[in-house]
Short mmCIF file of C-alpha atoms in Angstrom, two decimals:
data_model
loop_
_atom_site.label_atom_id
_atom_site.label_comp_id
_atom_site.label_asym_id
_atom_site.label_seq_id
_atom_site.Cartn_x
_atom_site.Cartn_y
_atom_site.Cartn_z
CA MET K 1 128.92 101.84 121.53
CA SER K 2 131.07 99.12 119.99
CA LEU K 3 134.75 99.62 119.18
CA SER K 4 134.14 99.36 115.42
CA ALA K 5 131.34 101.93 115.59
CA GLY K 6 133.57 104.24 117.58
CA VAL K 7 136.40 103.94 115.10
CA LEU K 8 134.00 104.63 112.23
CA ARG K 9 132.66 107.75 113.93
CA ILE K 10 136.16 109.06 114.68
CA THR K 11 137.20 108.38 111.08
CA CYS K 12 134.20 110.26 109.69
CA VAL K 13 134.87 113.25 111.95
CA ALA K 14 138.52 113.28 110.95
CA LEU K 15 137.65 113.17 107.26
CA ALA K 16 135.18 116.00 107.69
CA LEU K 17 137.85 118.12 109.40
CA VAL K 18 140.21 117.48 106.50
CA CYS K 19 137.64 118.85 104.05
CA MET K 20 136.97 121.89 106.22
CA THR K 21 140.58 122.81 106.88
CA ASP K 22 141.93 122.12 103.40
CA LYS K 23 138.85 123.55 101.64
CA THR K 24 138.92 120.47 99.46
CA GLU K 25 135.91 119.53 97.34
CA CYS K 26 135.28 116.24 99.11
CA VAL K 27 132.88 113.58 97.96
CA SER K 28 129.31 114.73 98.49
CA ILE K 29 125.93 113.04 98.02
CA THR K 30 123.60 115.38 96.14
CA GLU K 31 120.56 113.11 96.10
CA ILE K 32 119.40 109.73 97.32
CA ALA K 33 116.54 108.48 95.17
CA VAL K 34 114.38 105.96 97.05
CA PRO K 35 110.67 105.55 96.23
CA PRO K 36 108.53 106.33 99.30
CA PHE K 37 106.30 103.32 98.74
CA VAL K 38 105.97 100.39 96.32
CA GLU K 39 103.61 97.43 96.13
CA ASN K 40 104.62 94.04 97.45
CA GLY K 41 105.79 91.69 94.69
CA THR K 42 105.45 94.29 91.95
CA ILE K 43 106.82 93.17 88.61
CA GLU K 44 108.55 96.48 88.01
CA PRO K 45 111.96 96.51 89.74
CA VAL K 46 112.77 99.15 92.33
CA ILE K 47 115.80 101.38 91.77
CA LEU K 48 117.61 102.89 94.74
CA ASP K 49 120.10 105.47 93.50
CA CYS K 50 122.81 107.38 95.31
CA ILE K 51 123.91 110.40 93.29
CA TYR K 52 127.15 112.02 94.39
CA THR K 53 129.93 114.29 93.22
CA TYR K 54 133.63 113.70 93.75
CA ASP K 55 137.03 115.06 92.86
CA ALA K 56 138.82 112.67 90.53
CA ASP K 57 142.22 113.82 91.80
CA GLU K 58 141.51 114.15 95.52
CA ASP K 59 138.89 111.49 96.25
CA GLN K 60 141.02 108.39 96.07
CA HIS K 61 139.96 104.91 97.20
CA LEU K 62 136.25 105.62 96.80
CA VAL K 63 133.88 103.19 98.56
CA VAL K 64 130.09 103.08 98.15
CA LYS K 65 127.92 101.26 100.69
CA TRP K 66 124.20 100.70 101.15
CA PHE K 67 122.75 99.93 104.59
CA PHE K 68 119.31 98.73 105.68
CA ASN K 69 117.85 99.98 108.96
CA ASP K 70 120.31 99.77 111.84
CA ASP K 71 122.30 96.81 110.57
CA PRO K 72 126.00 97.78 110.70
CA LYS K 73 126.75 95.35 107.88
CA PRO K 74 126.08 96.79 104.42
CA ILE K 75 123.66 95.04 102.09
CA TYR K 76 125.90 96.18 99.24
CA GLN K 77 129.46 97.48 98.91
CA TRP K 78 131.38 98.64 95.87
CA ILE K 79 135.08 99.58 95.64
CA PRO K 80 135.66 101.04 92.14
CA ASP K 81 139.47 100.96 92.25
CA LEU K 82 139.43 97.24 93.01
CA ASN K 83 136.47 96.56 90.71
CA LYS K 84 134.99 94.65 93.63
CA ARG K 85 131.35 94.36 94.66
CA SER K 86 129.95 92.41 97.59
CA TYR K 87 126.38 91.66 98.60
CA SER K 88 124.59 90.79 101.80
CA LYS K 89 123.72 87.16 102.48
CA SER K 90 120.61 88.26 104.34
CA LYS K 91 117.52 86.17 103.58
CA ILE K 92 115.64 89.40 102.87
CA PHE K 93 117.87 90.52 99.99
CA GLU K 94 119.55 87.34 98.79
CA GLY K 95 118.64 86.75 95.16
CA ARG K 96 116.68 90.02 94.96
CA ILE K 97 119.46 92.43 93.96
CA ASP K 98 120.32 92.56 90.25
CA ARG K 99 124.10 92.15 90.08
CA ASN K 100 124.29 93.27 86.46
CA TYR K 101 122.59 96.63 86.91
CA ALA K 102 124.75 99.66 86.08
CA ILE K 103 124.33 103.41 85.64
CA LEU K 104 125.37 104.37 82.12
CA SER K 105 126.44 107.99 81.83
CA GLY K 106 127.25 108.02 78.11
CA SER K 107 126.02 106.70 74.79
CA LYS K 108 128.80 104.12 74.78
CA PRO K 109 129.84 101.78 77.61
CA GLU K 110 133.42 103.05 77.48
CA HIS K 111 132.18 106.56 78.26
CA THR K 112 130.56 105.47 81.52
CA ASP K 113 132.04 106.96 84.68
CA LYS K 114 133.84 104.09 86.37
CA TYR K 115 133.42 105.78 89.77
CA THR K 116 129.61 105.96 89.59
CA LYS K 117 128.74 102.99 87.39
CA PHE K 118 127.65 100.62 90.18
CA ARG K 119 126.40 103.12 92.74
CA ALA K 120 122.70 102.08 92.57
CA LEU K 121 120.67 99.07 93.63
CA LYS K 122 118.08 97.34 91.49
CA ILE K 123 115.73 95.22 93.59
CA ASN K 124 113.51 92.68 91.87
CA ARG K 125 110.06 91.85 93.25
CA PRO K 126 110.33 93.70 96.58
CA THR K 127 108.66 92.16 99.63
CA THR K 128 107.13 93.65 102.77
CA GLU K 129 110.23 92.62 104.73
CA MET K 130 112.11 95.28 102.78
CA THR K 131 110.14 98.07 104.43
CA GLY K 132 112.55 100.32 106.32
CA THR K 133 115.30 102.93 106.12
CA TYR K 134 117.93 102.77 103.39
CA SER K 135 121.21 104.63 103.82
CA CYS K 136 123.88 105.33 101.24
CA SER K 137 127.41 106.04 102.41
CA VAL K 138 130.20 107.26 100.13
CA THR K 139 133.73 107.56 101.49
CA SER K 140 137.17 108.40 100.20
CA LEU K 141 140.51 109.31 101.72
CA GLN K 142 139.39 112.95 101.67
CA GLY K 143 135.84 112.77 102.96
CA GLN K 144 132.60 110.96 103.67
CA ASP K 145 128.88 111.60 103.21
CA THR K 146 125.72 109.68 104.14
CA ARG K 147 122.05 110.12 103.23
CA SER K 148 119.00 108.08 104.26
CA LYS K 149 115.40 107.61 103.11
CA ASP K 150 112.49 105.39 104.08
CA MET K 151 110.68 102.99 101.77
CA ILE K 152 107.40 101.21 102.50
CA VAL K 153 106.62 97.98 100.67
CA TYR K 154 102.87 97.71 101.16
CA ALA K 155 100.56 94.77 100.56
CA LYS K 156 96.92 95.21 99.63
CA PRO K 157 94.48 93.12 101.68
CA ARG K 158 93.49 89.69 100.46
CA ARG K 159 90.15 90.27 102.14
CA PHE K 160 88.24 93.53 102.65
CA SER K 161 84.60 93.21 103.68
CA LEU K 162 81.78 95.27 105.18
CA SER K 163 78.83 93.28 106.49
CA PHE K 164 75.95 93.38 108.97
CA LYS K 165 73.90 91.02 111.10
CA ARG K 166 70.99 91.24 113.52
CA PRO K 167 70.95 88.43 116.06
CA ALA K 168 67.56 86.96 116.94
CA ASP K 169 65.66 88.86 119.65
CA SER K 170 68.20 91.69 119.46
CA GLN K 171 67.24 95.33 119.26
CA GLU K 172 70.51 96.26 117.59
CA THR K 173 72.01 95.81 114.16
CA GLN K 174 75.70 95.01 114.13
CA PHE K 175 78.06 96.21 111.40
CA LYS K 176 81.55 94.84 110.87
CA CYS K 177 84.39 95.98 108.63
CA GLN K 178 87.31 93.61 108.25
CA VAL K 179 90.67 94.00 106.52
CA GLU K 180 92.92 90.96 106.40
CA GLY K 181 96.39 90.31 104.98
CA ILE K 182 97.34 93.98 104.66
CA PHE K 183 100.75 95.56 105.35
CA PRO K 184 101.69 97.75 107.10
CA GLN K 185 99.01 98.17 109.75
CA PRO K 186 96.24 100.32 108.26
CA GLN K 187 93.97 103.00 109.65
CA LEU K 188 90.32 101.96 109.50
CA HIS K 189 87.25 104.22 109.75
CA MET K 190 83.52 103.69 109.39
CA TYR K 191 80.93 106.29 108.36
CA ARG K 192 77.16 106.48 107.88
CA VAL K 193 75.16 108.77 105.61
CA GLU K 194 71.36 108.96 105.64
CA GLN K 195 69.51 110.03 102.50
CA THR K 196 65.79 110.64 101.99
CA ARG K 197 65.71 110.75 98.20
CA ILE K 198 67.12 107.98 96.12
CA ALA K 199 68.19 108.82 92.59
CA GLY K 200 69.62 106.30 90.19
CA ASN K 201 72.59 108.51 89.36
CA GLU K 202 73.70 108.53 92.99
CA TYR K 203 75.27 105.13 92.50
CA MET K 204 77.86 106.85 90.35
CA ASN K 205 78.47 109.59 92.91
CA VAL K 206 79.37 107.47 95.92
CA ALA K 207 83.09 108.00 95.30
CA ASN K 208 82.65 111.77 95.64
CA MET K 209 80.74 111.35 98.90
CA THR K 210 83.72 109.81 100.66
CA GLU K 211 85.56 113.11 100.38
CA SER K 212 83.00 114.98 102.49
CA LEU K 213 81.91 112.40 105.06
CA ASN K 214 81.37 113.94 108.46
CA TYR K 215 79.23 111.33 110.21
CA SER K 216 81.72 109.01 111.82
CA VAL K 217 80.35 105.83 113.38
CA GLU K 218 81.71 105.29 116.87
CA PRO K 219 83.18 101.78 117.01
CA VAL K 220 82.33 99.48 119.89
CA GLY K 221 85.19 97.16 119.05
CA HIS K 222 88.56 97.53 117.36
CA GLN K 223 90.76 94.48 116.91
CA ARG K 224 94.29 94.59 115.57
CA ARG K 225 96.84 91.82 115.38
CA ALA K 226 99.71 90.68 113.24
CA THR K 227 99.34 87.57 111.09
CA LYS K 228 101.81 85.56 109.05
CA ASP K 229 100.92 87.48 105.89
CA GLY K 230 100.29 90.96 107.27
CA TYR K 231 97.75 92.45 109.66
CA LEU K 232 94.16 91.68 110.59
CA THR K 233 92.08 94.73 111.54
CA VAL K 234 88.41 94.49 112.48
CA LEU K 235 86.12 97.43 113.26
CA THR K 236 82.65 96.72 114.68
CA THR K 237 79.74 98.90 115.75
CA SER K 238 76.14 98.40 116.87
CA LEU K 239 73.20 100.71 116.19
CA SER K 240 69.77 100.55 117.76
CA ASN K 241 67.07 99.45 115.33
CA ARG K 242 64.96 102.39 116.47
CA GLN K 243 67.43 104.70 114.74
CA PHE K 244 66.40 103.19 111.41
CA ARG K 245 62.60 103.08 111.74
CA LEU K 246 60.52 105.53 109.71
CA SER K 247 58.20 107.95 111.43
CA SER K 248 54.69 108.82 110.23
CA GLN K 249 55.93 112.35 109.48
CA SER K 250 58.64 110.99 107.20
CA PRO K 251 57.07 108.39 104.92
CA LYS K 252 59.66 108.72 102.16
CA SER K 253 62.02 105.91 101.45
CA ARG K 254 65.38 106.29 103.15
CA ARG K 255 68.62 104.56 102.68
CA HIS K 256 71.68 104.52 104.88
CA LEU K 257 75.08 104.29 103.25
CA PHE K 258 77.73 102.72 105.42
CA PHE K 259 81.29 103.37 104.36
CA CYS K 260 84.38 101.58 105.55
CA VAL K 261 87.62 103.24 104.49
CA TYR K 262 91.14 102.00 105.06
CA THR K 263 94.30 103.98 104.45
CA ILE K 264 97.93 102.91 104.68
CA PRO K 265 99.99 105.45 106.67
CA SER K 266 102.68 107.40 104.80
CA THR K 267 101.19 106.40 101.42
CA ASP K 268 98.31 107.57 99.25
CA ILE K 269 96.74 104.10 99.24
CA LYS K 270 93.05 104.30 100.07
CA GLN K 271 90.19 101.88 99.49
CA THR K 272 86.48 102.00 100.29
CA ARG K 273 83.72 99.46 100.84
CA VAL K 274 80.11 100.64 100.69
CA LEU K 275 77.01 99.01 102.16
CA GLU K 276 73.58 100.24 101.12
CA PHE K 277 71.04 99.65 103.87
CA TYR K 278 67.24 100.07 103.60
CA PRO K 279 65.73 100.20 107.10
CA GLU K 280 62.09 100.50 105.92
CA ARG K 281 62.21 96.82 104.93
CA LEU K 282 62.03 95.99 108.63
CA THR K 283 58.60 94.55 109.41
CA SER K 284 56.60 95.57 112.45
CA SER K 285 56.29 91.95 113.49
CA ALA K 286 59.08 90.93 115.81
CA ILE K 287 58.32 87.27 115.16
CA SER K 288 58.67 87.67 111.41
CA ILE K 289 61.92 89.53 111.85
CA SER K 290 63.35 86.75 114.00
CA GLN K 291 62.29 83.99 111.65
CA ASN K 292 63.19 85.58 108.34
CA ILE K 293 65.49 88.52 108.90
CA SER K 294 67.24 87.96 105.55
CA ALA K 295 63.96 88.60 103.74
CA ARG K 296 63.24 91.76 105.68
CA LEU K 297 66.56 93.53 105.29
CA THR K 298 67.94 94.32 101.87
CA VAL K 299 71.61 95.04 101.63
CA ILE K 300 73.28 95.78 98.34
CA LEU K 301 77.02 95.66 98.11
CA ILE K 302 77.81 98.36 95.61
CA GLY K 303 81.35 97.10 95.23
CA VAL K 304 84.85 98.25 95.72
CA LEU K 305 85.70 101.86 95.11
CA VAL K 306 89.44 102.22 94.75
CA VAL K 307 90.91 105.68 94.95
CA LEU K 308 94.63 105.81 94.26
CA TYR K 309 95.86 109.34 94.29
#
């Protein structure tokens, strides 16, 4: 532990003891308002607010600080009595914090509480680099309080695809789901549903089906790596062509719906790709399949089903 950190800890303990022994109403944070997740580059600014109570007579020399992750240097500091505000020169936040933003507590500017006016941060166009833990610290000569909350700045993928291929002379059909340029690292799952009857209205019910999927496709490959603009995640699986062939006892047309679903942890962001696969289009001639597989397999991309809860 560094000397400065040790001094800060001793100071905080001493201030806490003063409040306890003197039964003084020391400064206290009642709420730290930080959105749990926001979209990368969103036009709407993000407000981080630190709501606290204080004693106007006892809490002298009030200081408000905002910290990001474990950096001991604040990204923002405000000393009301000196009417002084300072900002971090970090590349992450430089030029992103609105220096004119203020909390107005009355109908007229002169009625605004001068000890809470500049307590909050207004961040314009947040980026994924701003994902992390934000801490607000409020200190005075009588006491100190700190609260923290996490915020995720997520980025939707620039590419999300679900595709298939059957190499020549292969007895397996390969399916691949790929998510690229997403942040943070997502969770990716693939499912398959087999249906005997095909009704036109079912196209409108695919979204409901994703809520009750219980046929998970076991992946044979799972690739994850960081890229310059997020993460690349690829899920692949292979299924024997015999699993798709129709038997003489089951002449009805069947379709197989393949779902690929990604979710972003700690958010309600969820997106689905659907592939509609008709195995009966496979011909019995292996030569024909090898020469013209695209004409024998019909795949319809239904589209993107976005579910934002």
